[in-house]
Coordinates of C-alpha atoms in Angstrom, one line a residue:
Chain J
X1 CA -43.9 -6.5 -19.3
X2 CA -41.0 -4.4 -18.2
X3 CA -38.6 -6.1 -20.5
X4 CA -40.6 -4.9 -23.5
X5 CA -39.6 -1.3 -22.9
X6 CA -36.2 -1.9 -24.4
X7 CA -37.9 -2.0 -27.8
X8 CA -38.9 1.6 -27.5
X9 CA -35.3 2.7 -28.2
X10 CA -34.8 2.9 -31.9
X11 CA -31.4 1.8 -33.1
X12 CA -30.6 5.2 -34.6
X13 CA -30.8 6.8 -31.2
X14 CA -28.1 4.6 -29.7
X15 CA -24.7 6.2 -29.6
X16 CA -22.1 4.3 -31.5
X17 CA -19.7 2.5 -29.3
X18 CA -16.6 4.3 -30.5
X19 CA -18.2 7.7 -30.0
X20 CA -19.6 6.7 -26.6
X21 CA -16.1 5.6 -25.5
X22 CA -14.6 8.9 -26.6
X23 CA -16.8 10.7 -24.2
X24 CA -14.3 10.3 -21.4
X25 CA -11.5 11.6 -23.6
X26 CA -13.6 14.6 -24.4
X27 CA -14.3 15.2 -20.7
X28 CA -10.7 14.8 -19.8
X29 CA -9.6 17.1 -22.5
X30 CA -12.0 19.8 -21.6
X31 CA -11.1 19.4 -17.9
X32 CA -7.5 19.7 -18.9
X33 CA -8.1 22.9 -20.9
X34 CA -10.1 24.4 -18.1
X35 CA -7.4 23.5 -15.6
X36 CA -4.6 24.8 -17.8
X37 CA -6.0 28.2 -17.3
X38 CA -6.1 27.9 -13.5
X39 CA -2.9 26.0 -12.8
X40 CA -0.1 27.2 -15.0
X41 CA 2.4 24.8 -13.4
X42 CA 0.6 21.7 -14.7
X43 CA 1.8 20.7 -18.2
X44 CA 3.8 23.8 -18.5
X45 CA 5.8 24.3 -21.6
X46 CA 9.4 23.8 -20.7
X47 CA 11.1 23.1 -24.0
X48 CA 12.1 22.7 -26.6
X49 CA 15.5 22.7 -24.8
X50 CA 19.0 22.7 -26.2
X51 CA 19.6 19.9 -28.7
X52 CA 22.2 17.4 -27.6
X53 CA 24.9 15.4 -29.4
X54 CA 23.8 12.5 -27.2
X55 CA 20.4 12.3 -28.9
X56 CA 19.7 9.5 -31.4
X57 CA 18.0 10.1 -34.7
X58 CA 15.4 7.3 -34.5
X59 CA 11.7 8.3 -34.7
X60 CA 10.3 9.0 -31.2
X61 CA 7.4 6.9 -30.0
X62 CA 4.1 8.8 -30.2
X63 CA 3.3 10.8 -27.1
X64 CA 0.1 8.9 -26.5
X65 CA 2.0 5.6 -26.1
X66 CA 4.7 7.2 -23.9
X67 CA 2.0 8.4 -21.6
X68 CA -0.4 5.5 -21.6
X69 CA 1.9 2.5 -21.2
X70 CA 3.8 2.8 -18.0
X71 CA 5.3 0.7 -15.3
X72 CA 4.7 2.8 -12.2
X73 CA 3.7 0.2 -9.6
X74 CA 2.8 2.7 -7.0
X75 CA -0.2 3.5 -9.2
X76 CA -1.0 -0.1 -10.1
X77 CA 0.7 -3.0 -11.8
X78 CA -1.3 -2.8 -15.1
X79 CA 0.5 -0.6 -17.6
X80 CA -2.7 1.3 -18.4
X81 CA -3.4 2.1 -14.7
X82 CA -0.8 4.9 -14.0
X83 CA -2.3 7.0 -16.8
X84 CA -5.7 6.8 -15.0
X85 CA -4.6 7.2 -11.4
X86 CA -1.3 9.2 -11.3
X87 CA -3.2 12.5 -11.4
X88 CA -3.4 12.0 -7.7
X89 CA 0.3 12.3 -7.2
X90 CA 1.1 15.5 -5.3
X91 CA 3.9 17.2 -7.3
X92 CA 4.0 20.6 -5.6
X93 CA 5.5 21.6 -3.3
X94 CA 8.4 19.2 -4.0
X95 CA 11.8 19.1 -2.4
X96 CA 14.8 16.9 -3.0
X97 CA 17.1 16.0 -0.2
X98 CA 20.7 15.2 -1.0
X99 CA 22.6 13.6 1.9
X100 CA 24.5 10.6 3.1
X101 CA 28.3 10.7 2.7
X102 CA 28.5 14.4 1.8
X103 CA 30.3 17.3 3.5
X104 CA 27.0 19.1 3.9
X105 CA 23.5 17.8 3.2
X106 CA 21.2 19.9 1.1
X107 CA 17.5 20.2 0.4
X108 CA 16.5 21.8 -2.9
X109 CA 13.1 23.0 -4.0
X110 CA 11.8 21.9 -7.4
X111 CA 11.9 25.6 -8.6
X112 CA 15.6 25.8 -7.9
X113 CA 16.3 22.4 -9.4
X114 CA 14.6 23.5 -12.7
X115 CA 17.1 26.4 -12.8
X116 CA 20.2 24.4 -12.0
X117 CA 21.3 23.8 -15.5
X118 CA 20.1 24.6 -19.0
X119 CA 17.5 22.1 -20.1
X120 CA 18.5 19.8 -23.0
X121 CA 16.5 17.6 -25.2
X122 CA 17.8 14.1 -25.1
X123 CA 16.2 11.6 -27.5
X124 CA 17.0 8.2 -25.9
X125 CA 16.1 4.6 -26.5
X126 CA 14.3 3.1 -23.5
X127 CA 14.4 -0.6 -23.1
X128 CA 12.2 -2.3 -20.6
X129 CA 13.3 -5.5 -18.9
X130 CA 10.0 -7.0 -20.1
X131 CA 11.2 -7.0 -23.7
X132 CA 9.7 -3.8 -25.2
X133 CA 11.2 -0.5 -26.0
X134 CA 10.4 3.1 -26.9
X135 CA 12.3 6.2 -28.1
X136 CA 11.6 9.2 -25.8
X137 CA 12.5 12.8 -26.3
X138 CA 13.3 13.7 -22.7
X139 CA 13.9 17.2 -21.3
X140 CA 16.5 17.4 -18.6
X141 CA 20.1 17.9 -17.5
X142 CA 22.9 15.6 -16.5
X143 CA 22.7 13.9 -13.1
X144 CA 26.2 15.3 -12.6
X145 CA 25.0 18.9 -12.4
X146 CA 22.8 17.9 -9.5
X147 CA 25.3 15.8 -7.7
X148 CA 27.8 18.7 -7.9
X149 CA 25.6 20.7 -5.6
X150 CA 27.1 18.8 -2.7
X151 CA 30.6 17.7 -1.9
X152 CA 30.8 13.9 -1.6
X153 CA 33.2 12.4 1.0
X154 CA 36.1 10.3 -0.2
X155 CA 34.5 7.0 0.7
X156 CA 31.3 7.7 -1.2
X157 CA 31.1 5.1 -4.0
X158 CA 27.4 4.7 -4.8
X159 CA 24.3 6.9 -5.0
X160 CA 20.9 5.7 -3.9
X161 CA 17.8 7.2 -5.4
X162 CA 14.7 7.2 -3.2
X163 CA 11.4 7.9 -4.7
X164 CA 8.1 9.4 -3.5
X165 CA 5.9 7.4 -1.2
X166 CA 2.5 9.0 -0.8
X167 CA 0.2 6.2 0.4
X168 CA -2.8 8.6 0.5
X169 CA -2.3 9.3 -3.2
X170 CA -0.8 6.0 -4.5
X171 CA -3.4 3.2 -4.7
X172 CA -0.6 0.6 -5.4
X173 CA 1.5 1.0 -2.3
X174 CA -1.1 -0.7 -0.2
X175 CA -0.1 -4.0 -1.8
X176 CA 3.2 -5.5 -1.0
X177 CA 4.3 -6.1 -4.6
X178 CA 7.5 -4.3 -3.9
X179 CA 9.3 -2.8 -0.9
X180 CA 8.2 0.9 -0.7
X181 CA 9.5 3.4 -1.2
X182 CA 10.9 2.4 -4.5
X183 CA 14.7 2.6 -4.3
X184 CA 17.2 2.5 -7.2
X185 CA 21.0 3.0 -7.2
X186 CA 24.0 3.6 -9.4
X187 CA 27.7 3.5 -8.9
X188 CA 29.0 7.0 -8.5
X189 CA 30.9 7.0 -11.8
X190 CA 27.8 5.7 -13.6
X191 CA 25.7 8.5 -12.1
X192 CA 28.3 11.1 -13.1
X193 CA 28.3 9.8 -16.8
X194 CA 27.1 12.5 -19.1
X195 CA 24.4 10.1 -20.6
X196 CA 22.7 9.8 -17.2
X197 CA 20.2 12.6 -16.8
X198 CA 17.5 13.9 -14.5
X199 CA 14.5 14.4 -16.7
X200 CA 11.9 17.0 -15.8
X201 CA 9.9 16.8 -19.0
X202 CA 9.3 15.0 -22.3
X203 CA 8.1 16.2 -25.7
X204 CA 8.9 19.8 -24.6
X205 CA 6.5 19.8 -21.7
X206 CA 6.7 19.1 -18.0
X207 CA 6.7 15.4 -17.1
X208 CA 3.3 13.8 -17.0
X209 CA 2.8 12.3 -13.5
X210 CA 2.7 8.7 -14.8
X211 CA 6.1 9.2 -16.3
X212 CA 7.6 10.2 -13.0
X213 CA 6.9 13.9 -12.3
X214 CA 8.3 16.2 -11.3
X215 CA 11.8 14.7 -11.7
X216 CA 13.1 11.3 -12.5
X217 CA 16.3 9.5 -13.4
X218 CA 17.0 8.4 -16.9
X219 CA 19.9 5.9 -17.5
X220 CA 19.4 4.9 -21.1
X221 CA 21.9 2.0 -21.2
X222 CA 20.2 0.1 -18.4
X223 CA 16.8 -1.5 -18.2
X224 CA 14.0 1.0 -17.6
X225 CA 13.3 0.1 -14.0
X226 CA 16.7 1.5 -13.1
X227 CA 15.4 5.0 -14.0
X228 CA 13.5 5.8 -10.8
X229 CA 10.5 8.1 -11.0
X230 CA 9.5 11.0 -8.8
X231 CA 12.7 11.2 -6.8
X232 CA 12.6 12.8 -3.3
X233 CA 16.1 11.9 -1.9
X234 CA 19.5 11.1 -3.2
X235 CA 21.9 9.5 -0.7
X236 CA 25.6 8.9 -1.2
X237 CA 26.8 5.6 0.3
X238 CA 29.9 3.5 0.5
X239 CA 28.0 0.2 0.0
X240 CA 26.1 -1.0 -3.0
X241 CA 22.4 0.0 -2.4
X242 CA 19.9 -2.8 -2.2
X243 CA 17.2 -1.8 -4.7
X244 CA 13.5 -2.6 -4.5
X245 CA 13.8 -5.1 -7.4
X246 CA 16.9 -6.8 -6.0
X247 CA 14.9 -7.4 -2.8
X248 CA 11.9 -8.6 -4.8
X249 CA 13.9 -11.1 -6.9
X250 CA 17.6 -11.2 -6.2
X251 CA 18.2 -14.0 -8.8
X252 CA 16.3 -12.1 -11.5
X253 CA 17.3 -8.4 -11.0
X254 CA 20.9 -7.5 -10.3
X255 CA 22.3 -4.1 -9.2
X256 CA 23.8 -3.3 -12.6
X257 CA 20.9 -4.4 -14.9
X258 CA 22.7 -3.1 -18.0
X259 CA 20.8 -3.9 -21.2
X260 CA 22.5 -7.0 -22.5
X261 CA 21.1 -9.3 -25.2
X262 CA 23.5 -12.1 -24.2
X263 CA 22.4 -12.3 -20.6
X264 CA 18.8 -13.5 -20.4
X265 CA 16.3 -12.8 -17.7
X266 CA 15.9 -16.2 -16.0
X267 CA 12.3 -16.4 -17.3
X268 CA 12.5 -14.8 -20.7
X269 CA 15.0 -14.0 -23.4
X270 CA 16.6 -10.5 -23.7
X271 CA 17.9 -11.1 -27.2
X272 CA 15.1 -9.2 -29.0
X273 CA 12.6 -6.5 -28.2
X274 CA 9.4 -5.1 -29.6
X275 CA 9.6 -1.4 -30.3
X276 CA 6.2 0.0 -29.3
X277 CA 4.3 0.7 -32.5
X278 CA 6.2 -1.9 -34.5
X279 CA 5.1 -5.4 -35.5
X280 CA 8.4 -7.3 -35.9
X281 CA 10.9 -7.5 -33.2
X282 CA 14.3 -5.8 -33.2
X283 CA 17.6 -7.2 -32.1
X284 CA 18.4 -5.8 -28.6
X285 CA 21.7 -3.9 -28.7
X286 CA 24.5 -4.3 -26.1
X287 CA 24.1 -1.4 -23.5
X288 CA 21.0 -0.5 -25.5
X289 CA 23.2 0.8 -28.3
X290 CA 25.2 3.1 -26.0
X291 CA 28.2 0.8 -25.7
X292 CA 30.6 3.2 -27.3
X293 CA 29.9 5.7 -24.5
X294 CA 29.6 3.5 -21.5
X295 CA 31.4 0.2 -22.0
X296 CA 34.6 1.6 -20.4
X297 CA 32.7 1.8 -17.1
X298 CA 32.7 -1.9 -17.0
X299 CA 36.1 -3.0 -18.3
X300 CA 37.4 -6.1 -16.6
X301 CA 33.9 -6.9 -15.1
X302 CA 32.1 -10.2 -15.8
X303 CA 28.8 -8.9 -17.0
X304 CA 27.2 -12.3 -16.6
X305 CA 28.0 -12.3 -12.9
X306 CA 27.3 -8.6 -12.5
X307 CA 24.0 -8.7 -14.3
Chain X
X1 CA -34.5 -28.3 -22.2
X2 CA -34.2 -27.7 -25.9
X3 CA -30.4 -27.6 -26.5
X4 CA -30.9 -26.6 -30.1
X5 CA -32.0 -23.2 -28.7
X6 CA -29.1 -22.8 -26.4
X7 CA -26.1 -24.1 -28.3
X8 CA -26.0 -21.7 -31.3
X9 CA -26.1 -18.5 -29.2
X10 CA -23.7 -20.1 -26.7
X11 CA -21.3 -20.8 -29.5
X12 CA -21.4 -17.1 -30.6
X13 CA -20.9 -15.9 -27.0
X14 CA -17.8 -18.2 -26.8
X15 CA -16.5 -16.4 -29.9
X16 CA -17.0 -13.1 -28.2
X17 CA -13.5 -12.7 -26.7
X18 CA -11.9 -13.4 -30.1
X19 CA -14.3 -10.9 -31.7
X20 CA -13.4 -8.3 -29.1
X21 CA -9.6 -8.6 -29.8
X22 CA -10.2 -8.6 -33.5
X23 CA -12.2 -5.4 -33.2
X24 CA -9.6 -4.0 -30.8
X25 CA -6.8 -4.5 -33.2
X26 CA -8.8 -3.0 -36.0
X27 CA -9.9 0.0 -33.9
X28 CA -6.5 0.5 -32.3
X29 CA -8.2 0.2 -28.9
X30 CA -5.8 -2.3 -27.2
X31 CA -3.3 0.3 -26.0
X32 CA 0.3 0.8 -26.9
X33 CA 1.2 -2.8 -27.2
X34 CA -1.7 -4.5 -29.0
X35 CA 0.3 -7.6 -29.8
X36 CA 1.0 -8.4 -26.2
X37 CA -2.7 -7.6 -25.4
X38 CA -3.8 -10.2 -27.9
X39 CA -1.3 -12.8 -26.8
X40 CA -2.3 -12.5 -23.2
X41 CA -6.0 -12.2 -24.0
X42 CA -6.0 -15.6 -25.8
X43 CA -4.1 -17.2 -22.9
X44 CA -6.5 -15.7 -20.3
X45 CA -9.5 -16.9 -22.2
X46 CA -8.1 -20.4 -22.6
X47 CA -7.8 -20.4 -18.8
X48 CA -11.3 -18.9 -18.4
X49 CA -12.9 -21.5 -20.5
X50 CA -11.0 -24.2 -18.7
X51 CA -12.5 -23.0 -15.4
X52 CA -15.9 -22.7 -17.0
X53 CA -15.7 -26.2 -18.3
X54 CA -14.6 -27.5 -14.9
X55 CA -17.6 -25.7 -13.3
X56 CA -20.1 -27.6 -15.4
X57 CA -20.2 -30.7 -13.2
X58 CA -20.5 -28.8 -9.9
X59 CA -23.1 -26.6 -11.4
X60 CA -25.1 -29.6 -12.6
X61 CA -24.9 -31.3 -9.3
X62 CA -26.0 -28.3 -7.3
X63 CA -28.7 -27.2 -9.6
X64 CA -30.0 -30.5 -10.8
X65 CA -29.8 -29.2 -14.4
X66 CA -28.4 -32.3 -16.0
X67 CA -28.6 -30.9 -19.5
X68 CA -25.7 -28.6 -18.6
X69 CA -23.4 -31.6 -19.2
X70 CA -24.3 -31.6 -22.9
X71 CA -22.8 -28.1 -23.3
X72 CA -19.5 -29.2 -21.8
X73 CA -18.0 -30.6 -25.0
X74 CA -18.4 -27.2 -26.7
X75 CA -16.9 -25.4 -23.8
X76 CA -14.0 -27.8 -23.6
X77 CA -13.3 -27.4 -27.3
X78 CA -13.2 -23.6 -26.8
X79 CA -10.4 -24.2 -24.2
X80 CA -8.4 -25.9 -26.9
X81 CA -9.4 -23.2 -29.5
X82 CA -8.1 -20.3 -27.3
X83 CA -5.1 -22.3 -26.2
X84 CA -4.2 -23.0 -29.9
X85 CA -4.6 -19.3 -30.7
X86 CA -2.4 -18.4 -27.7
X87 CA 0.2 -20.8 -28.9
X88 CA -0.2 -19.3 -32.4
X89 CA 0.4 -15.8 -31.2
X90 CA 3.6 -16.9 -29.4
X91 CA 4.9 -18.8 -32.4
X92 CA 4.2 -15.9 -34.7
X93 CA 4.3 -12.6 -32.9
X94 CA 6.9 -13.5 -30.3
X95 CA 9.2 -15.9 -32.3
X96 CA 8.3 -15.3 -35.9
X97 CA 8.4 -19.0 -36.5
X98 CA 12.1 -19.2 -35.7
X99 CA 12.0 -22.9 -34.8
X100 CA 15.5 -23.2 -33.4
X101 CA 14.8 -20.3 -31.1
X102 CA 11.4 -21.8 -30.2
X103 CA 13.0 -25.1 -29.3
X104 CA 15.6 -23.4 -27.1
X105 CA 12.9 -21.3 -25.5
X106 CA 10.8 -24.4 -24.6
X107 CA 13.8 -26.2 -23.1
X108 CA 15.2 -23.2 -21.3
X109 CA 12.3 -21.3 -19.8
X110 CA 10.1 -23.2 -17.4
X111 CA 7.0 -21.1 -18.0
X112 CA 7.2 -21.8 -21.7
X113 CA 7.9 -25.5 -21.0
X114 CA 4.8 -25.7 -18.8
X115 CA 2.6 -23.8 -21.3
X116 CA 3.7 -26.0 -24.1
X117 CA 2.9 -29.2 -22.1
X118 CA -0.6 -27.8 -21.5
X119 CA -1.3 -27.4 -25.3
X120 CA 0.2 -30.8 -26.0
X121 CA -2.0 -32.4 -23.3
X122 CA -5.0 -30.7 -24.7
X123 CA -4.6 -32.2 -28.2
X124 CA -5.7 -35.8 -27.3
X125 CA -8.7 -34.3 -25.4
X126 CA -9.8 -32.3 -28.3
X127 CA -9.2 -35.2 -30.7
X128 CA -11.3 -37.6 -28.6
X129 CA -14.1 -35.2 -28.0
X130 CA -16.4 -36.8 -30.6
X131 CA -18.9 -39.5 -30.0
X132 CA -17.0 -42.1 -32.1
X133 CA -13.9 -41.7 -30.0
X134 CA -16.0 -42.1 -26.8
X135 CA -17.5 -45.3 -28.1
X136 CA -14.1 -46.7 -29.3
X137 CA -12.4 -45.9 -26.1
X138 CA -15.2 -47.0 -23.8
X139 CA -16.6 -44.8 -21.1
X140 CA -14.1 -45.7 -18.4
X141 CA -11.0 -45.2 -20.5
X142 CA -12.4 -42.1 -22.0
X143 CA -13.1 -40.6 -18.7
X144 CA -9.7 -41.6 -17.4
X145 CA -8.0 -39.8 -20.3
X146 CA -10.2 -36.7 -19.9
X147 CA -9.3 -36.5 -16.2
X148 CA -6.0 -35.1 -17.4
X149 CA -7.8 -31.8 -17.6
X150 CA -7.2 -31.4 -13.9
X151 CA -3.4 -31.6 -14.4
X152 CA -3.7 -29.2 -17.4
X153 CA -5.5 -26.7 -15.1
X154 CA -2.8 -26.9 -12.5
X155 CA -0.1 -26.5 -15.1
X156 CA -1.9 -23.6 -16.8
X157 CA -2.1 -21.7 -13.5
X158 CA 1.6 -22.5 -12.9
X159 CA 2.4 -21.1 -16.3
X160 CA 0.6 -17.9 -15.3
X161 CA 2.4 -17.7 -12.0
X162 CA 5.8 -18.0 -13.6
X163 CA 5.1 -15.5 -16.3
X164 CA 4.2 -12.5 -14.1
X165 CA 7.0 -10.2 -12.9
X166 CA 6.0 -9.3 -9.3
X167 CA 2.2 -8.9 -8.9
X168 CA 0.8 -12.4 -8.4
X169 CA -2.7 -11.3 -7.5
X170 CA -4.3 -12.4 -10.8
X171 CA -2.6 -15.9 -11.0
X172 CA -3.5 -16.2 -7.3
X173 CA -7.2 -15.6 -8.1
X174 CA -7.1 -18.3 -10.8
X175 CA -5.3 -20.7 -8.4
X176 CA -8.1 -20.1 -5.8
X177 CA -10.9 -20.7 -8.3
X178 CA -9.2 -23.8 -9.7
X179 CA -8.5 -25.0 -6.1
X180 CA -12.2 -24.7 -5.3
X181 CA -13.2 -26.6 -8.4
X182 CA -10.7 -29.4 -7.8
X183 CA -11.3 -29.3 -4.1
X184 CA -15.0 -30.1 -4.7
X185 CA -14.1 -33.1 -6.6
X186 CA -11.8 -34.4 -3.9
X187 CA -14.5 -33.8 -1.3
X188 CA -17.0 -35.8 -3.4
X189 CA -14.6 -38.6 -3.7
X190 CA -14.0 -38.6 0.1
X191 CA -17.7 -38.6 0.7
X192 CA -18.2 -41.5 -1.7
X193 CA -15.4 -43.4 0.0
X194 CA -17.0 -42.8 3.4
X195 CA -20.3 -44.1 2.1
X196 CA -18.6 -47.2 0.8
X197 CA -16.9 -47.8 4.1
X198 CA -20.2 -47.4 5.8
X199 CA -21.4 -50.3 3.8
X200 CA -23.7 -48.5 1.5
X201 CA -21.7 -49.7 -1.4
X202 CA -23.4 -49.9 -4.8
X203 CA -21.4 -49.9 -7.9
X204 CA -21.2 -46.5 -9.6
X205 CA -23.3 -46.6 -12.7
X206 CA -20.5 -46.5 -15.2
X207 CA -20.8 -44.3 -18.2
X208 CA -24.0 -42.6 -17.1
X209 CA -22.6 -39.2 -17.7
X210 CA -21.2 -40.3 -21.0
X211 CA -24.5 -41.7 -22.2
X212 CA -26.0 -38.3 -21.6
X213 CA -23.3 -36.7 -23.6
X214 CA -23.7 -39.0 -26.6
X215 CA -27.5 -38.9 -26.6
X216 CA -28.6 -36.4 -29.2

């Protein structure tokens, strides 16, 4: 009988599961090493970068967690998916268009953007609206240095960040989970705040695709989804931008989305968070612990209403 | 069909998901957020077993394998088992047994409320799953009580819907499967009614299924 043939494999010849499952890692690693020789731009060393007084002294989350647990819905809604599929993102050539209410619109190539300002290492807390957090050593420069490349008109009050939409490379944009392209926005004074950065790398190297290569926004006092990935266009406007998440759930995601332990998400509490790699939960800090630097941006505002 | 040959391996298979997550935690193979993976895994498997349990009757009717019904109690108890573990992970890993916070959470957040109702409703079903309870309650009352599993299924899927952030594809899949399983039962009932209206009425042999379940 055919079934009997299974007996001919002796147990000692069967590859242990753990080893078998590492095979992919090994293949990926060797492919990476091989590619690194051919394509110097991929995972290029950018850092370490100037150290910054804005960095915190908490222990950074291990690189493998930072690069394997991502919300990048264009590459799938499971957090493990972007790490598997984002290699398809086309990151070169890359241009960034800056337009809207400006004297003269500008288009910058990624090579020029990388030379705009000295790169700094910014070790920031990152708090996701879902109730988990990380500490990430970003590499980047203030958003302000980028916005200064153009002259905004007097009525410009907001900045809209429009991110890449590559349907041929992004398996997730076929589904209507969100309104593509993913759009985020900040008030102009928020965007000009020295804590807000454009990140081009993390852990001293170019941004992995799943983390928003080649350039992304990082606004550490707001929930993670405010920090748009793979930005292609920045638009100055006089009206509050309608972001993708505001369109998806206007009662759940507001324009400001500042980290606030006192204002719960309608469906879950925001009082505590789980730092990735830790067992117990931590208390979530107002403005994610950046209150001293940013609270003056919101004086006189009802943060419960402007959630 | 010799059930003594089927039940022990089936029991072990049903423990498989738990074994997988236990191994995953040990081997650090559940990704960056293993606690969340375990919590969600237990919930998903409670729901999976609920659908499997609800599939027993249709499967029995279509295949004619009446012995399937005698596996249903074990499958149903695994619904309760994984639901209890799911609740346990919430109480421990999410809330660290902060009872005041838990009470607030149940009252304030609809998806927690609904999830909690599911577990509470499962308790009497698990408690009356033994033959003594069936005899004490009587077949009709026992069956009436255990029909609440349909409501539990609906609430469990609702719990899932309200939990996800934006991508409803998975809860939708569960809703469709549950809809099919419940739809079948509605259809049978309508057919039965039509037969009765056509005059072919013969009283349903009460407790027939139950007697099969009790018979050892």
